[in-house]
PDB file of C-alpha atoms in Angstrom:
ATOM      1  CA  MET A 508      30.690  -1.954  58.647  1.00  0.00           C
ATOM      2  CA  LYS A 509      32.034  -5.048  56.923  1.00  0.00           C
ATOM      3  CA  TYR A 510      28.457  -6.188  56.491  1.00  0.00           C
ATOM      4  CA  VAL A 511      27.409  -2.958  54.706  1.00  0.00           C
ATOM      5  CA  LEU A 512      30.546  -3.012  52.526  1.00  0.00           C
ATOM      6  CA  SER A 513      29.981  -6.670  51.633  1.00  0.00           C
ATOM      7  CA  LEU A 514      26.341  -6.024  50.845  1.00  0.00           C
ATOM      8  CA  SER A 515      27.247  -3.017  48.639  1.00  0.00           C
ATOM      9  CA  LEU A 516      29.878  -5.055  46.803  1.00  0.00           C
ATOM     10  CA  LEU A 517      27.411  -7.899  46.290  1.00  0.00           C
ATOM     11  CA  CYS A 518      24.789  -5.493  44.913  1.00  0.00           C
ATOM     12  CA  CYS A 519      27.345  -3.992  42.512  1.00  0.00           C
ATOM     13  CA  LEU A 520      28.391  -7.445  41.320  1.00  0.00           C
ATOM     14  CA  ILE A 521      24.803  -8.478  40.721  1.00  0.00           C
ATOM     15  CA  LEU A 522      23.986  -5.217  38.979  1.00  0.00           C
ATOM     16  CA  PHE A 523      26.979  -5.275  36.630  1.00  0.00           C
ATOM     17  CA  SER A 524      26.886  -9.003  35.972  1.00  0.00           C
ATOM     18  CA  CYS A 525      23.425  -8.822  34.445  1.00  0.00           C
ATOM     19  CA  LYS A 526      23.828  -9.007  30.703  1.00  0.00           C
ATOM     20  CA  THR A 527      21.486  -6.793  28.800  1.00  0.00           C
ATOM     21  CA  GLN A 528      19.716  -8.532  25.995  1.00  0.00           C
ATOM     22  CA  GLU A 529      20.154  -6.995  22.573  1.00  0.00           C
ATOM     23  CA  ALA A 530      17.037  -6.100  20.683  1.00  0.00           C
ATOM     24  CA  PRO A 531      16.243  -8.696  18.018  1.00  0.00           C
ATOM     25  CA  GLN A 532      17.122  -7.651  14.504  1.00  0.00           C
ATOM     26  CA  THR A 533      14.020  -6.902  12.498  1.00  0.00           C
ATOM     27  CA  LYS A 534      13.911  -7.823   8.868  1.00  0.00           C
ATOM     28  CA  THR A 535      13.973  -4.706   6.758  1.00  0.00           C
ATOM     29  CA  GLU A 536      11.475  -4.559   3.970  1.00  0.00           C
ATOM     30  CA  THR A 537      13.141  -4.425   0.586  1.00  0.00           C
ATOM     31  CA  PRO A 538      10.554  -4.147  -2.134  1.00  0.00           C
ATOM     32  CA  ASP A 539      11.471  -4.856  -5.729  1.00  0.00           C
ATOM     33  CA  THR A 540      12.974  -1.475  -6.603  1.00  0.00           C
ATOM     34  CA  LYS A 541      12.422  -1.760 -10.370  1.00  0.00           C
ATOM     35  CA  ALA A 542       8.715  -2.507  -9.949  1.00  0.00           C
ATOM     36  CA  GLU A 543       8.449   0.101  -7.182  1.00  0.00           C
ATOM     37  CA  ALA A 544      10.042   2.761  -9.385  1.00  0.00           C
ATOM     38  CA  GLN A 545       7.417   2.160 -12.060  1.00  0.00           C
ATOM     39  CA  LEU A 546       4.546   1.833  -9.586  1.00  0.00           C
ATOM     40  CA  VAL A 547       5.280   4.985  -7.604  1.00  0.00           C
ATOM     41  CA  GLY A 548       4.974   8.334  -9.338  1.00  0.00           C
ATOM     42  CA  SER A 549       2.966   7.125 -12.326  1.00  0.00           C
ATOM     43  CA  LYS A 550      -0.706   7.731 -12.935  1.00  0.00           C
ATOM     44  CA  TRP A 551      -2.545   4.431 -13.460  1.00  0.00           C
ATOM     45  CA  VAL A 552      -5.890   4.401 -15.300  1.00  0.00           C
ATOM     46  CA  LEU A 553      -8.392   1.640 -14.435  1.00  0.00           C
ATOM     47  CA  THR A 554      -9.124  -0.676 -17.392  1.00  0.00           C
ATOM     48  CA  LYS A 555     -10.568  -3.814 -15.740  1.00  0.00           C
ATOM     49  CA  LEU A 556     -12.464  -4.445 -12.527  1.00  0.00           C
ATOM     50  CA  ASN A 557     -12.615  -8.014 -11.167  1.00  0.00           C
ATOM     51  CA  GLY A 558     -11.233  -9.178 -14.513  1.00  0.00           C
ATOM     52  CA  ASP A 559     -14.003  -7.530 -16.564  1.00  0.00           C
ATOM     53  CA  ILE A 560     -13.246  -4.731 -19.025  1.00  0.00           C
ATOM     54  CA  LEU A 561     -14.394  -1.424 -17.584  1.00  0.00           C
ATOM     55  CA  ASN A 562     -17.309   0.048 -19.538  1.00  0.00           C
ATOM     56  CA  LEU A 563     -18.189   3.628 -18.613  1.00  0.00           C
ATOM     57  CA  SER A 564     -20.384   4.344 -21.642  1.00  0.00           C
ATOM     58  CA  ASN A 565     -23.691   4.239 -19.712  1.00  0.00           C
ATOM     59  CA  THR A 566     -22.448   6.266 -16.755  1.00  0.00           C
ATOM     60  CA  GLU A 567     -21.492   9.832 -15.985  1.00  0.00           C
ATOM     61  CA  LEU A 568     -18.222   8.686 -14.430  1.00  0.00           C
ATOM     62  CA  GLU A 569     -14.780  10.011 -15.235  1.00  0.00           C
ATOM     63  CA  GLN A 570     -12.039   7.474 -15.931  1.00  0.00           C
ATOM     64  CA  PRO A 571     -11.028   6.072 -12.510  1.00  0.00           C
ATOM     65  CA  PHE A 572      -7.316   6.270 -11.706  1.00  0.00           C
ATOM     66  CA  ILE A 573      -4.791   5.840  -8.922  1.00  0.00           C
ATOM     67  CA  LYS A 574      -1.429   7.483  -8.254  1.00  0.00           C
ATOM     68  CA  LEU A 575       1.101   6.577  -5.565  1.00  0.00           C
ATOM     69  CA  THR A 576       3.752   9.024  -4.347  1.00  0.00           C
ATOM     70  CA  ALA A 577       7.112   8.083  -2.858  1.00  0.00           C
ATOM     71  CA  LYS A 578       7.737  11.099  -0.629  1.00  0.00           C
ATOM     72  CA  ASP A 579       4.893  10.594   1.824  1.00  0.00           C
ATOM     73  CA  ARG A 580       3.867   7.061   0.803  1.00  0.00           C
ATOM     74  CA  GLY A 581       0.567   8.611  -0.186  1.00  0.00           C
ATOM     75  CA  VAL A 582      -2.023   7.307  -2.585  1.00  0.00           C
ATOM     76  CA  GLY A 583      -4.629   9.382  -4.342  1.00  0.00           C
ATOM     77  CA  GLY A 584      -6.951   9.155  -7.253  1.00  0.00           C
ATOM     78  CA  ASN A 585     -10.493   9.247  -8.432  1.00  0.00           C
ATOM     79  CA  GLY A 586     -13.049   6.462  -8.347  1.00  0.00           C
ATOM     80  CA  GLY A 587     -14.897   7.988 -11.275  1.00  0.00           C
ATOM     81  CA  CYS A 588     -16.913  10.471  -9.238  1.00  0.00           C
ATOM     82  CA  ASN A 589     -15.243  10.897  -5.856  1.00  0.00           C
ATOM     83  CA  ALA A 590     -11.628  11.742  -5.137  1.00  0.00           C
ATOM     84  CA  PHE A 591      -9.831   9.539  -2.618  1.00  0.00           C
ATOM     85  CA  GLY A 592      -6.573   9.482  -0.716  1.00  0.00           C
ATOM     86  CA  GLY A 593      -4.690   7.507   1.886  1.00  0.00           C
ATOM     87  CA  THR A 594      -1.373   5.826   2.502  1.00  0.00           C
ATOM     88  CA  PHE A 595       0.301   2.680   1.270  1.00  0.00           C
ATOM     89  CA  ARG A 596       3.095   0.393   2.359  1.00  0.00           C
ATOM     90  CA  LEU A 597       5.181  -1.815   0.095  1.00  0.00           C
ATOM     91  CA  LYS A 598       6.457  -5.105   1.446  1.00  0.00           C
ATOM     92  CA  ASP A 599       8.658  -7.903   0.124  1.00  0.00           C
ATOM     93  CA  ASN A 600       7.653  -9.817  -3.002  1.00  0.00           C
ATOM     94  CA  GLN A 601       5.504  -7.026  -4.446  1.00  0.00           C
ATOM     95  CA  ASN A 602       3.030  -7.090  -1.577  1.00  0.00           C
ATOM     96  CA  ILE A 603       1.163  -3.878  -0.842  1.00  0.00           C
ATOM     97  CA  GLU A 604      -1.128  -2.582   1.860  1.00  0.00           C
ATOM     98  CA  PHE A 605      -3.410   0.454   1.686  1.00  0.00           C
ATOM     99  CA  SER A 606      -4.608   2.220   4.828  1.00  0.00           C
ATOM    100  CA  GLN A 607      -6.160   5.422   6.139  1.00  0.00           C
ATOM    101  CA  MET A 608      -8.272   5.676   2.987  1.00  0.00           C
ATOM    102  CA  LEU A 609     -10.700   8.590   2.770  1.00  0.00           C
ATOM    103  CA  ALA A 610     -12.956   9.745  -0.054  1.00  0.00           C
ATOM    104  CA  THR A 611     -15.253  12.604  -0.885  1.00  0.00           C
ATOM    105  CA  MET A 612     -18.926  11.701  -0.721  1.00  0.00           C
ATOM    106  CA  LYS A 613     -20.612  13.182  -3.785  1.00  0.00           C
ATOM    107  CA  TYR A 614     -23.705  11.397  -5.019  1.00  0.00           C
ATOM    108  CA  CYS A 615     -23.101   9.686  -8.349  1.00  0.00           C
ATOM    109  CA  ASP A 616     -25.085   7.284 -10.474  1.00  0.00           C
ATOM    110  CA  ASP A 617     -22.193   4.931 -11.104  1.00  0.00           C
ATOM    111  CA  ASN A 618     -23.885   1.516 -11.385  1.00  0.00           C
ATOM    112  CA  GLY A 619     -21.793   0.363  -8.398  1.00  0.00           C
ATOM    113  CA  ILE A 620     -18.490   0.687 -10.258  1.00  0.00           C
ATOM    114  CA  GLU A 621     -16.959   3.186  -7.857  1.00  0.00           C
ATOM    115  CA  SER A 622     -17.905   1.281  -4.703  1.00  0.00           C
ATOM    116  CA  VAL A 623     -16.502  -1.978  -6.117  1.00  0.00           C
ATOM    117  CA  PHE A 624     -13.314  -0.184  -7.182  1.00  0.00           C
ATOM    118  CA  MET A 625     -12.810   1.380  -3.744  1.00  0.00           C
ATOM    119  CA  GLY A 626     -13.568  -1.910  -1.998  1.00  0.00           C
ATOM    120  CA  ASN A 627     -11.017  -3.660  -4.175  1.00  0.00           C
ATOM    121  CA  ILE A 628      -8.338  -1.094  -3.322  1.00  0.00           C
ATOM    122  CA  HIS A 629      -8.886  -1.952   0.360  1.00  0.00           C
ATOM    123  CA  LYS A 630      -8.574  -5.688  -0.422  1.00  0.00           C
ATOM    124  CA  ALA A 631      -5.385  -5.375  -2.490  1.00  0.00           C
ATOM    125  CA  ALA A 632      -2.558  -7.463  -1.033  1.00  0.00           C
ATOM    126  CA  SER A 633      -0.135  -7.693  -3.956  1.00  0.00           C
ATOM    127  CA  TYR A 634       0.652  -6.104  -7.277  1.00  0.00           C
ATOM    128  CA  ILE A 635       2.386  -7.018 -10.496  1.00  0.00           C
ATOM    129  CA  ILE A 636       3.480  -4.831 -13.388  1.00  0.00           C
ATOM    130  CA  VAL A 637       3.881  -6.352 -16.858  1.00  0.00           C
ATOM    131  CA  ASN A 638       4.176  -4.302 -20.063  1.00  0.00           C
ATOM    132  CA  ASN A 639       2.966  -1.052 -18.451  1.00  0.00           C
ATOM    133  CA  GLU A 640      -0.048  -2.848 -16.965  1.00  0.00           C
ATOM    134  CA  LEU A 641      -0.560  -2.845 -13.188  1.00  0.00           C
ATOM    135  CA  THR A 642      -2.671  -5.539 -11.557  1.00  0.00           C
ATOM    136  CA  PHE A 643      -3.791  -5.624  -7.927  1.00  0.00           C
ATOM    137  CA  LYS A 644      -4.624  -9.032  -6.447  1.00  0.00           C
ATOM    138  CA  ASP A 645      -6.157 -10.057  -3.138  1.00  0.00           C
ATOM    139  CA  GLU A 646      -4.456 -12.359  -0.627  1.00  0.00           C
ATOM    140  CA  ASN A 647      -5.697 -15.423  -2.559  1.00  0.00           C
ATOM    141  CA  GLY A 648      -4.338 -14.191  -5.896  1.00  0.00           C
ATOM    142  CA  TYR A 649      -7.731 -13.144  -7.297  1.00  0.00           C
ATOM    143  CA  VAL A 650      -7.439 -10.232  -9.748  1.00  0.00           C
ATOM    144  CA  LEU A 651      -9.183  -7.183  -8.287  1.00  0.00           C
ATOM    145  CA  ALA A 652      -8.243  -4.348 -10.621  1.00  0.00           C
ATOM    146  CA  THR A 653      -6.094  -3.830 -13.696  1.00  0.00           C
ATOM    147  CA  PHE A 654      -4.652  -0.485 -14.724  1.00  0.00           C
ATOM    148  CA  GLU A 655      -2.772   0.869 -17.686  1.00  0.00           C
ATOM    149  CA  ILE A 656      -0.118   3.508 -17.284  1.00  0.00           C
ATOM    150  CA  ALA A 657      -1.515   6.904 -18.288  1.00  0.00           C
ATOM    151  CA  VAL A 658      -0.436   8.237 -21.681  1.00  0.00           C
ATOM    152  CA  GLU A 659       1.541  11.105 -20.118  1.00  0.00           C
ATOM    153  CA  ASN A 660       3.714   8.528 -18.295  1.00  0.00           C
ATOM    154  CA  LYS A 661       4.455   6.196 -21.214  1.00  0.00           C
ATOM    155  CA  LYS A 662       8.032   6.273 -22.419  1.00  0.00           C
TER     156      LYS A 662
END
């Protein structure tokens, strides 16, 4: 009997003496709220692609644009012919990541503009907003796309 009682006491001591390890604190992402406030909710019209001024005069394309929404962290827009949508995530230091991107698949004679634009959205790693101009850059700092805030959003 003493043996069973001693064994039970020993098991209880071992069980309760084990310290549980606290979960490591994860760094919360705190994007630049001023830049985020301007970025999210505004319609941004594409003006430059890979640093070159966008020229749609010889195409049947509409003006490409992008719009990010805060509620569902959704992104939507038009590449000039096809509508697209997906999600985005803002990180520290004005870094951004787009994912789950989908687009309609209408045939358009766009001289490759739309496919380059959509590819560049996927490559975007950071953004900067200066004087109502939004620029997406890749992970090496190369300018992918430049947008101007749509007239209806200018204050």
